[in-house]
Every structure is written in C-alpha cells, then in structure tokens.
Short mmCIF file of C-alpha atoms and ligand atoms in Angstrom, two decimals:
data_model
loop_
_atom_site.label_atom_id
_atom_site.label_comp_id
_atom_site.label_asym_id
_atom_site.label_seq_id
_atom_site.Cartn_x
_atom_site.Cartn_y
_atom_site.Cartn_z
CA MET A 154 -5.70 67.33 85.07
CA ILE A 155 -8.71 67.09 87.30
CA MET A 156 -8.09 67.54 91.00
CA HIS A 157 -8.33 64.48 93.28
CA LYS A 158 -11.89 63.99 94.48
CA SER A 159 -11.14 64.69 98.15
CA PHE A 160 -9.81 68.15 97.31
CA GLN A 161 -12.68 69.27 95.09
CA LYS A 162 -15.01 70.46 97.87
CA PRO A 163 -12.38 72.29 99.93
CA LEU A 164 -11.00 73.83 96.73
CA LYS A 165 -14.03 76.14 96.95
CA ILE A 166 -12.73 77.46 100.29
CA ILE A 167 -9.36 78.28 98.75
CA LYS A 168 -11.02 79.97 95.77
CA THR A 169 -13.24 82.03 98.05
CA LEU A 170 -10.23 83.19 100.06
CA GLN A 171 -8.48 84.12 96.80
CA GLU A 172 -11.51 86.09 95.64
CA HIS A 173 -11.15 88.13 98.82
CA GLY A 174 -7.56 88.86 97.95
CA PHE A 175 -5.85 86.27 100.16
CA GLU A 176 -3.48 83.41 99.44
CA ALA A 177 -4.51 79.90 100.45
CA TYR A 178 -3.05 76.41 99.98
CA PHE A 179 -3.63 72.80 100.90
CA VAL A 180 -0.99 71.74 103.43
CA GLY A 181 0.09 68.96 105.75
CA GLY A 182 -1.01 65.35 105.82
CA SER A 183 -3.49 65.55 102.94
CA VAL A 184 -0.86 66.75 100.44
CA ARG A 185 1.60 64.14 101.74
CA ASP A 186 -0.98 61.37 101.40
CA LEU A 187 -1.99 62.56 97.92
CA LEU A 188 1.63 62.33 96.76
CA LEU A 189 1.92 58.90 98.37
CA ASN A 190 -1.30 57.71 96.79
CA ARG A 191 -2.69 56.91 100.22
CA SER A 192 -6.26 57.53 101.25
CA ILE A 193 -6.75 61.15 102.24
CA GLY A 194 -7.74 61.97 105.84
CA ASP A 195 -8.52 65.43 107.15
CA ILE A 196 -7.73 68.31 104.80
CA ASP A 197 -5.97 71.36 106.18
CA ILE A 198 -5.73 74.76 104.51
CA ALA A 199 -3.16 77.46 105.25
CA THR A 200 -3.80 81.10 104.40
CA ASN A 201 -2.53 84.61 105.03
CA ALA A 202 -6.05 85.68 106.03
CA LEU A 203 -6.28 86.37 109.76
CA PRO A 204 -8.74 84.36 111.90
CA LYS A 205 -11.14 87.30 112.17
CA GLU A 206 -11.06 87.69 108.39
CA ILE A 207 -11.76 83.97 107.89
CA ILE A 208 -14.75 84.24 110.22
CA LYS A 209 -16.05 87.24 108.28
CA ILE A 210 -15.73 85.57 104.88
CA PHE A 211 -17.44 82.23 105.62
CA ASN A 212 -20.96 81.69 106.89
CA ARG A 213 -20.37 78.68 109.05
CA THR A 214 -17.20 78.75 111.13
CA ILE A 215 -16.17 77.41 114.51
CA ASP A 216 -13.50 79.19 116.45
CA VAL A 217 -11.42 76.29 117.78
CA GLY A 218 -8.26 78.24 118.37
CA ALA A 219 -8.28 81.69 116.81
CA LYS A 220 -5.48 82.60 119.19
CA HIS A 221 -3.34 79.99 117.44
CA GLY A 222 -4.77 80.83 114.08
CA THR A 223 -7.10 77.88 113.50
CA ILE A 224 -10.73 78.23 112.42
CA ILE A 225 -12.93 75.37 111.31
CA VAL A 226 -14.89 76.19 108.18
CA HIS A 227 -17.96 74.12 107.37
CA HIS A 228 -18.60 73.64 103.71
CA GLU A 229 -21.01 71.22 102.03
CA ASN A 230 -21.32 69.06 105.14
CA GLU A 231 -17.60 68.76 105.67
CA ALA A 232 -15.34 70.56 108.14
CA TYR A 233 -11.94 71.91 107.22
CA GLU A 234 -9.25 73.46 109.40
CA VAL A 235 -8.16 76.79 108.02
CA THR A 236 -5.02 78.07 109.73
CA THR A 237 -3.33 81.42 109.35
CA PHE A 238 0.35 81.34 108.34
CA ARG A 239 2.30 81.53 111.58
CA LEU A 240 5.64 81.02 113.21
CA GLU A 241 6.52 78.27 115.63
CA SER A 242 4.62 79.13 118.80
CA GLN A 243 7.08 78.28 121.60
CA TYR A 244 10.09 80.40 120.78
CA VAL A 245 8.47 83.40 119.22
CA ASP A 246 7.99 85.37 122.39
CA PHE A 247 9.00 83.95 125.74
CA ARG A 248 6.84 86.39 127.65
CA ARG A 249 3.72 85.28 125.90
CA PRO A 250 4.40 81.63 125.12
CA ASP A 251 0.71 80.97 124.52
CA GLU A 252 0.40 83.36 121.66
CA VAL A 253 1.65 83.00 118.15
CA THR A 254 2.87 85.45 115.56
CA PHE A 255 0.95 85.53 112.33
CA ILE A 256 3.02 86.06 109.21
CA ASN A 257 2.51 86.66 105.53
CA SER A 258 4.76 83.96 104.12
CA LEU A 259 3.83 80.42 103.15
CA GLN A 260 7.49 79.49 103.10
CA GLU A 261 7.92 80.52 106.76
CA ASP A 262 4.73 78.70 107.73
CA LEU A 263 6.03 75.51 106.12
CA LYS A 264 9.31 75.94 107.99
CA ARG A 265 7.63 75.61 111.40
CA ARG A 266 6.13 72.24 110.45
CA ASP A 267 7.55 69.03 111.87
CA PHE A 268 8.82 66.88 108.99
CA THR A 269 9.77 67.75 105.43
CA MET A 270 7.08 65.40 104.08
CA ASN A 271 4.51 67.39 106.11
CA ALA A 272 5.84 70.74 104.90
CA ILE A 273 4.59 70.51 101.33
CA ALA A 274 1.82 72.79 100.05
CA MET A 275 -0.43 72.52 96.99
CA SER A 276 -2.01 75.51 95.27
CA SER A 277 -5.48 75.71 93.74
CA ASP A 278 -3.97 74.97 90.32
CA GLU A 279 -2.22 71.89 91.71
CA LYS A 280 1.29 73.33 91.83
CA ILE A 281 3.40 71.71 94.50
CA ILE A 282 5.34 74.11 96.74
CA ASP A 283 8.10 72.20 98.43
CA PRO A 284 10.91 74.42 99.70
CA TYR A 285 12.29 71.79 102.12
CA ARG A 286 12.45 68.93 99.62
CA GLY A 287 9.71 66.90 101.18
CA GLN A 288 9.17 65.03 97.92
CA ASP A 289 12.73 63.69 98.07
CA ALA A 290 12.00 62.42 101.58
CA LEU A 291 8.83 60.75 100.30
CA LYS A 292 10.75 59.14 97.45
CA ASN A 293 13.41 57.87 99.86
CA LYS A 294 10.81 56.88 102.43
CA LEU A 295 12.48 59.02 105.07
CA ILE A 296 11.17 60.99 107.98
CA GLU A 297 13.38 64.01 108.53
CA THR A 298 12.74 67.19 110.44
CA VAL A 299 12.55 70.57 108.75
CA GLY A 300 15.85 72.04 109.95
CA ASN A 301 18.05 70.77 112.76
CA PRO A 302 16.32 67.87 114.51
CA LYS A 303 17.73 68.74 117.93
CA ASP A 304 16.28 72.25 117.73
CA ARG A 305 12.97 70.97 116.47
CA PHE A 306 12.59 68.29 119.16
CA GLY A 307 13.76 70.81 121.75
CA GLU A 308 10.90 73.13 120.73
CA ASP A 309 8.28 70.41 120.85
CA ALA A 310 9.16 66.95 122.12
CA LEU A 311 5.88 65.46 120.89
CA ARG A 312 7.43 65.47 117.43
CA MET A 313 9.56 62.49 118.51
CA MET A 314 6.41 60.46 119.11
CA ARG A 315 4.99 61.73 115.83
CA ALA A 316 8.14 60.56 114.02
CA ILE A 317 7.70 57.07 115.42
CA ARG A 318 4.00 57.14 114.63
CA PHE A 319 4.77 57.93 110.97
CA VAL A 320 7.30 55.08 110.86
CA SER A 321 4.45 52.76 111.77
CA GLN A 322 1.82 54.33 109.51
CA LEU A 323 3.98 54.77 106.41
CA SER A 324 6.63 52.07 106.87
CA PHE A 325 9.27 54.77 106.41
CA SER A 326 12.65 55.00 108.18
CA LEU A 327 14.00 57.78 110.33
CA GLU A 328 16.67 59.87 108.66
CA GLU A 329 19.90 59.27 110.58
CA GLN A 330 20.28 62.69 112.28
CA THR A 331 16.60 62.66 113.18
CA ARG A 332 17.00 59.24 114.79
CA LEU A 333 20.12 60.26 116.70
CA ALA A 334 18.39 63.39 117.98
CA ILE A 335 15.52 61.28 119.34
CA SER A 336 18.02 59.04 121.16
CA GLN A 337 19.61 62.10 122.66
CA TYR A 338 16.44 64.04 123.51
CA SER A 339 14.01 61.26 124.46
CA HIS A 340 13.92 62.54 128.07
CA LEU A 341 12.21 65.73 126.88
CA LEU A 342 9.08 63.65 126.48
CA LYS A 343 8.62 64.18 130.23
CA GLU A 344 7.44 67.71 129.44
CA ILE A 345 4.62 66.57 127.17
CA SER A 346 1.07 65.89 128.35
CA ILE A 347 0.16 62.22 128.45
CA GLU A 348 -3.01 62.79 126.45
CA ARG A 349 -1.03 64.00 123.44
CA ILE A 350 1.48 61.15 123.80
CA THR A 351 -1.37 58.62 123.94
CA VAL A 352 -2.89 59.93 120.72
CA GLU A 353 0.38 59.34 118.87
CA PHE A 354 1.05 56.02 120.63
CA GLU A 355 -2.35 54.61 119.67
CA LYS A 356 -1.85 55.73 116.05
CA THR A 357 1.50 53.94 116.22
CA LEU A 358 -0.14 50.73 117.45
CA LEU A 359 -2.74 50.79 114.70
CA GLY A 360 -0.31 51.63 111.90
CA ASN A 361 0.93 49.14 109.32
CA ASN A 362 4.33 48.64 110.85
CA PRO A 363 4.19 48.69 114.65
CA LYS A 364 7.12 46.26 114.74
CA SER A 365 9.57 48.87 113.40
CA ALA A 366 8.04 51.47 115.68
CA PHE A 367 8.63 49.29 118.76
CA GLU A 368 12.19 48.59 117.63
CA LEU A 369 12.75 52.33 117.45
CA MET A 370 11.13 52.97 120.82
CA ILE A 371 13.64 50.49 122.25
CA ASP A 372 16.61 51.69 120.21
CA THR A 373 16.07 55.39 121.04
CA LYS A 374 15.19 54.56 124.67
CA ILE A 375 12.03 56.60 124.33
CA PHE A 376 10.15 53.81 126.12
CA HIS A 377 11.81 54.99 129.35
CA TYR A 378 9.42 57.95 129.24
CA LEU A 379 6.21 56.09 128.38
CA PRO A 380 3.80 55.25 131.23
CA GLY A 381 4.32 51.76 132.61
CA LEU A 382 6.88 50.82 129.95
CA GLU A 383 9.85 52.43 131.72
CA ASP A 384 11.48 49.16 132.81
CA LYS A 385 10.05 46.77 130.25
CA GLU A 386 12.81 46.54 127.66
CA ASN A 387 12.75 42.73 127.41
CA GLU A 388 8.98 42.56 127.24
CA LEU A 389 8.95 45.23 124.52
CA LYS A 390 11.48 43.19 122.54
CA GLN A 391 9.15 40.23 122.89
CA ILE A 392 6.31 42.27 121.37
CA THR A 393 8.29 42.84 118.17
CA LYS A 394 8.38 39.08 117.61
CA TYR A 395 4.62 38.57 117.27
CA ASN A 396 2.50 38.79 114.13
CA LEU A 397 1.12 42.15 115.14
CA HIS A 398 -0.80 42.80 111.93
CA HIS A 399 -3.57 40.50 113.20
CA LEU A 400 -4.59 43.02 115.86
CA ARG A 401 -7.68 44.98 114.82
CA ASN A 402 -8.39 47.77 117.29
CA ARG A 403 -7.13 49.70 120.26
CA GLU A 404 -8.78 47.36 122.79
CA GLU A 405 -7.00 44.30 121.36
CA TRP A 406 -3.71 46.18 121.39
CA TRP A 407 -4.00 47.29 125.00
CA LEU A 408 -5.00 43.79 126.02
CA LEU A 409 -1.92 42.36 124.31
CA LEU A 410 0.28 44.97 126.01
CA LEU A 411 -1.19 44.15 129.43
CA ILE A 412 -0.42 40.48 128.96
CA VAL A 413 3.03 40.69 127.40
CA LEU A 414 4.20 43.45 129.74
CA LYS A 415 2.85 41.43 132.70
CA ILE A 416 0.92 44.36 134.14
CA ASP A 417 -0.52 43.53 137.58
CA ASP A 418 -2.60 46.60 138.22
CA VAL A 419 -4.56 46.87 134.98
CA LYS A 420 -6.66 49.86 135.95
CA ASP A 421 -3.70 51.84 137.24
CA PHE A 422 -1.72 51.19 134.04
CA LEU A 423 -4.56 52.24 131.74
CA LYS A 424 -5.31 55.29 133.89
CA ARG A 425 -1.71 56.38 133.63
CA TRP A 426 -2.20 56.55 129.86
CA LYS A 427 -5.30 58.68 130.55
CA LEU A 428 -7.49 56.54 128.35
CA PRO A 429 -11.22 57.38 128.46
CA ASN A 430 -13.04 55.61 131.32
CA LYS A 431 -15.27 53.73 128.93
CA VAL A 432 -12.27 52.30 127.11
CA ILE A 433 -10.61 51.40 130.43
CA LYS A 434 -13.73 49.52 131.52
CA THR A 435 -13.89 47.57 128.26
CA ILE A 436 -10.22 46.60 128.42
CA GLU A 437 -10.44 45.67 132.11
CA LYS A 438 -13.33 43.38 131.34
CA ALA A 439 -11.56 41.78 128.38
CA SER A 440 -8.48 41.25 130.51
CA GLY A 441 -10.60 39.55 133.20
CA ILE A 442 -12.10 37.25 130.56
CA PHE A 443 -8.65 36.47 129.20
CA LEU A 444 -7.53 35.32 132.66
CA LEU A 445 -10.65 33.20 133.17
CA VAL A 446 -10.18 31.50 129.81
CA LYS A 447 -6.48 31.01 130.45
CA ASN A 448 -7.23 29.32 133.76
CA GLN A 449 -10.29 27.25 132.93
CA GLY A 450 -10.88 27.41 129.19
CA TRP A 451 -14.12 28.57 127.59
CA ASN A 452 -17.51 27.55 128.84
CA LYS A 453 -20.93 28.89 127.95
CA LYS A 454 -21.15 31.04 131.03
CA ILE A 455 -17.83 32.77 130.37
CA LEU A 456 -18.77 33.24 126.73
CA PHE A 457 -22.10 34.82 127.69
CA GLN A 458 -20.36 37.05 130.20
CA ALA A 459 -17.67 38.06 127.70
CA GLY A 460 -19.90 39.16 124.83
CA ILE A 461 -18.85 38.62 121.24
CA GLU A 462 -16.34 41.48 120.97
CA ASN A 463 -14.33 40.38 124.00
CA ALA A 464 -14.56 36.75 122.99
CA ILE A 465 -13.07 37.54 119.59
CA ALA A 466 -10.39 39.75 121.14
CA VAL A 467 -9.36 37.00 123.55
CA GLU A 468 -9.18 34.39 120.82
CA ARG A 469 -7.24 36.63 118.48
CA ILE A 470 -4.72 37.56 121.14
CA TRP A 471 -4.36 33.98 122.25
CA ALA A 472 -3.50 33.08 118.66
CA VAL A 473 -1.04 35.94 118.28
CA LEU A 474 0.72 34.99 121.53
CA HIS A 475 1.04 31.40 120.32
CA ASN A 476 2.08 32.34 116.82
CA GLU A 477 -1.05 30.85 115.32
CA GLU A 478 -3.28 32.14 112.55
CA PRO A 479 -6.38 33.55 114.33
CA THR A 480 -9.02 33.19 111.59
CA LYS A 481 -10.16 29.69 112.50
CA LYS A 482 -10.21 30.33 116.25
CA VAL A 483 -12.19 33.52 115.76
CA ALA A 484 -14.69 31.80 113.45
CA ASN A 485 -15.16 28.98 115.97
CA ILE A 486 -15.84 31.28 118.87
CA GLU A 487 -18.33 33.21 116.73
CA ILE A 488 -20.21 29.99 116.05
CA ALA A 489 -20.16 29.04 119.73
CA TYR A 490 -21.50 32.48 120.60
CA GLN A 491 -24.28 32.24 118.03
CA GLU A 492 -25.32 28.98 119.60
CA LEU A 493 -25.86 30.49 123.05
CA PRO A 494 -29.61 30.34 123.82
CA ILE A 495 -29.56 33.98 124.94
CA LYS A 496 -27.13 36.86 124.46
CA THR A 497 -28.44 39.15 127.22
CA ARG A 498 -30.45 38.77 130.41
CA ASN A 499 -33.30 40.80 128.81
CA GLU A 500 -34.13 37.82 126.68
CA ILE A 501 -35.23 35.77 129.72
CA PRO A 502 -39.05 35.83 129.55
CA ILE A 503 -39.44 36.29 133.32
CA ASN A 504 -38.38 39.16 135.57
CA GLY A 505 -37.98 40.02 139.25
CA ASN A 506 -41.62 41.10 139.66
CA ASP A 507 -42.79 37.79 138.20
CA LEU A 508 -40.69 35.98 140.81
CA ILE A 509 -42.06 38.05 143.71
CA GLU A 510 -45.59 37.29 142.55
CA PHE A 511 -44.84 33.62 141.99
CA PHE A 512 -43.30 32.99 145.40
CA GLN A 513 -45.51 35.52 147.23
CA LYS A 514 -42.46 36.74 149.13
CA LYS A 515 -41.11 40.18 149.93
CA PRO A 516 -38.48 41.56 147.57
CA GLY A 517 -34.93 40.89 148.70
CA PRO A 518 -31.56 39.59 147.58
CA TRP A 519 -33.18 36.23 146.84
CA VAL A 520 -34.65 37.72 143.62
CA ALA A 521 -31.29 38.42 142.02
CA ASP A 522 -30.07 35.05 143.23
CA ILE A 523 -32.93 33.16 141.56
CA LEU A 524 -32.61 35.22 138.36
CA GLN A 525 -28.92 34.31 138.22
CA ARG A 526 -29.78 30.63 138.63
CA ILE A 527 -32.39 30.82 135.89
CA GLU A 528 -29.86 32.54 133.64
CA ASN A 529 -27.23 29.85 134.28
CA HIS A 530 -29.70 27.09 133.53
CA ILE A 531 -30.87 28.71 130.32
CA ILE A 532 -27.34 29.33 129.11
CA ASN A 533 -26.47 25.69 129.73
CA ASN A 534 -29.63 24.54 127.91
CA GLU A 535 -31.02 23.10 131.13
CA ILE A 536 -34.33 24.96 130.90
CA ASP A 537 -36.14 26.00 127.73
CA LEU A 538 -36.52 29.64 126.98
CA ASP A 539 -40.19 29.63 127.81
CA ARG A 540 -42.27 31.03 130.69
CA ASP A 541 -44.01 27.76 131.49
CA ALA A 542 -40.78 25.79 131.48
CA ILE A 543 -39.21 28.32 133.82
CA ARG A 544 -42.24 28.24 136.16
CA GLU A 545 -42.07 24.49 136.25
CA TRP A 546 -38.42 24.65 137.19
CA LEU A 547 -39.20 27.26 139.88
CA GLN A 548 -41.75 24.83 141.46
CA SER A 549 -38.98 22.38 142.04
CA CYS A 550 -36.70 25.05 143.34
CA ASN A 551 -36.13 25.10 147.08
CA LEU A 552 -36.15 28.60 148.48
CA LYS A 553 -34.20 29.02 151.67
P1 ATP B 45 -2.73 62.72 109.84
O1 ATP B 45 -2.75 61.96 108.59
O2 ATP B 45 -2.66 61.84 111.04
O3 ATP B 45 -3.78 63.78 109.98
P2 ATP B 45 -0.97 64.96 109.66
O4 ATP B 45 0.43 65.07 109.16
O5 ATP B 45 -2.01 65.68 108.88
O6 ATP B 45 -1.29 63.45 109.79
P3 ATP B 45 -1.89 66.49 111.89
O7 ATP B 45 -1.74 66.23 113.35
O8 ATP B 45 -3.25 66.48 111.29
O9 ATP B 45 -0.96 65.44 111.14
O10 ATP B 45 -1.18 67.88 111.62
C1 ATP B 45 -1.33 68.58 110.39
C2 ATP B 45 -0.01 69.24 110.00
O11 ATP B 45 0.37 70.18 111.00
C3 ATP B 45 1.17 68.28 109.89
O12 ATP B 45 1.23 67.68 108.62
C4 ATP B 45 2.33 69.23 110.13
O13 ATP B 45 2.61 69.99 108.97
C5 ATP B 45 1.78 70.17 111.18
N1 ATP B 45 2.05 69.71 112.55
C6 ATP B 45 1.26 68.93 113.33
N2 ATP B 45 1.80 68.74 114.54
C7 ATP B 45 2.97 69.40 114.54
C8 ATP B 45 3.99 69.60 115.52
N3 ATP B 45 3.93 69.06 116.73
N4 ATP B 45 5.05 70.38 115.16
C9 ATP B 45 5.11 70.95 113.94
N5 ATP B 45 4.20 70.80 112.98
C10 ATP B 45 3.12 70.03 113.28
MG1 MG B 46 -4.04 65.77 109.41
#
C-alpha cells in the first residue's frame, strides 16, 4: 500500500532518523485524522533521538523548545515538529517542574498523551502502534483519557478544554468517566493561562458540532471558569438553540456571543479572553455596526462605514438570531454594497489640499468637515464622482 500523500514528505525525516540508528514514528493528530479519513493538519514525529542529535542530523532546524524536546525540522518547504520521547512534564520532578525527562520508550511517550485517540503511533512501514486502544475509541466515537481521567486532568487542566474542543471538531462523545472527571475538576481551569484556553475555545467554536460542546460546557459547569461566561448559564443554553453551523469565522462567533450573552463592555470582555488587539478592534467595530443596524436599519452610510466583511457578518448573525436562512440576506447586502458609488474615501477625486486651494483658506478642522460632507453626498448619489461636479457643489457650499 502506498502511504497517504501527506505523510510522504515527512517519511523522509523518519527514514533519515532511522539511518542514524534512531527510532521515529508519526504520532498525534495526524495519525488520528488519517484513521478517521479526515483531512490531515500538522504532522508530528516522535523519536528517541535527543534534541541536540536532531539538530546535528538535519540541515534546517529551529529550536522551539529543546528543553521540552521539540525541534522543528524544515524539509522540502514544510515544517515538522520532531519531539523526543518524554515523560509527562509536571510530575516528573517537582524541583524542576520546567524540565522534562527524556526516555527511550515509545510506549511511555504515548502514555503521557491526553486521549487514547491521540496516543496512536504509525511506523515508516505503516504499522499502527496502539497500546491504549485508541482505535476502539475512534470506532466508538469516544474521547477518553489515557489512564485515570482525574489524574490526567489534575496534571494538566487544559486537557478538559481540549476534550470539549474534540467533541466539537469530531462530533464524538465524552467517555463517561472522562465526563464525570471534568464535572468534578472544572475548577482547575483557574490554573491555566487564558491564552491557551482561548486557543481551544476558538477551535471549539469553529468545529462541526459547537452545540454539543456548549451543552457539555453547561453540563460540566466548566463555563464557570471561562472569562465573562461565569454567570451566563441561561444565555449559554440559548446559544445551543441556534443554527450555529451558519457561522463562518471567529469574528462572527464572537459577535454572536456578545449579543446573546448581552455583554455591555465589549472591549473589556474581549480583552479578558486576551484576543489580539487587531481582532478586538474588528469585533468592536462589527458590534457597533450591529447596534446601528438594529436601531435604524441599513442605509448607505452605515453600509459604507461597515465594509463588506462586517456587513455580511451582521446579516448572517441577524439571520441566525431569527432562525432564518442567511444566504438570501447575505446576497442582498453584497449587491447593495456593490452598488455603493465608492468603497473607500481614497476614491473621492479631491483631497484636503485641493479644498485649501479652492477656498483659499488656512488649513483647519473645516477641511475634514467638508470632506465628510462630500463623502456623504457621493455615497447618497447626490454628487457625481467627478472633480468638476464636486467643484460645482463646493461653489454652492456655504463656509462658516
Ligand atoms: P490538531 O488536529 O488540532 O493539531 P492534535 O491532536 O494534533 O490536534 P496538538 O495540539 O497538535 O493536537 O498536539 C499534538 C499531540 O500532542 C496530541 O495529539 C497529543 O498526543 C499531544 N498533546 C497535546 N496537548 C497535550 C496535553 N495538554 N496533554 C497531553 N498530551 C497532549
Ligand atoms: Mg496537531
């Protein structure tokens, strides 16, 4: 059998390691996704070669975490994470919690991994190594920890968020003991950095089955430890009732959350999730547009101000909130946007300097004011998009 296309390039890395006398295997999400027939994301390799040996063997490496055993190896324009077999970091040595112990056993390396479906390895000749019966879990569509779930969530509480994230991405269920352990240990999430929680939460939102994930967040009470959701049980229940599969990207999701959770201080809420500033700005703007449209409906000025992405987001969310099919609404707003005479201020064929020359006046706030008036008139088709037409209009314009 010929190896799946995604694994052919990195296979060379495994072969090279073997030629140097080391063991190496594909591990983690890529093997899981191969067995599930899903599209393959990043490919991780586990080996008994030490980081310094990996660096010596390959020409192009980046040391992203040699201390933890991970080296990125560049090969044929792709990057692969090559990680030395190791034990679970936290409980290995309490005096040096930041260091890990490297080991020589694949089986032990697989044991420190979070879920049985993520603890499957594949060799260079496509043999599956599955000591924790991950394939049974895949067959039964179950997410279960490797070993006792309470111990495993106690070691690293982020795994609870990862479990819920996989429920959404794979439409799997939580194995019963795993689910009970999350209910019991949800408070441990307090120890985890928000950035890491946000990564998993956003993957949850964008998965195929966010409805089940939200039901679990409610059922296990894990929402009590998520920023701004602590006291929003009823609102979260409401979210599970919408047709969430219409939502396309993180911005639309956050906008929906802001509205359904009735968040007053938008910026504060998004900052608590430690989202990048650029993303916060985009969502804040979209949320402002949503309010404007809610209060006064669309007009050309709001549409111009919104930009096409926000306009689509607002329409889609409006539809979702009203249990409507968004396609038509989105298509209509796209047409309305196309019909705007200009999409940005740069398209106005006159600028501030032209105005100063025209009126023979000193620069001042009046310039921006006139430009804004010109823009409004153009958007509303009240002046043609033409220098002469604008000059003519300026003649008739009374300057205070
Ligand atoms: P994705 O498809 O999103 O990449 P993944 O399962 O590959 O999913 P990664 O975050 O890329 O997830 O992690 C790679 C592998 O490392 C996992 O499959 C799992 O074996 C292991 N792993 C990741 N995070 C943890 C964790 N917190 N605890 C234990 N093992 C983990
Ligand atoms: Mg991965």
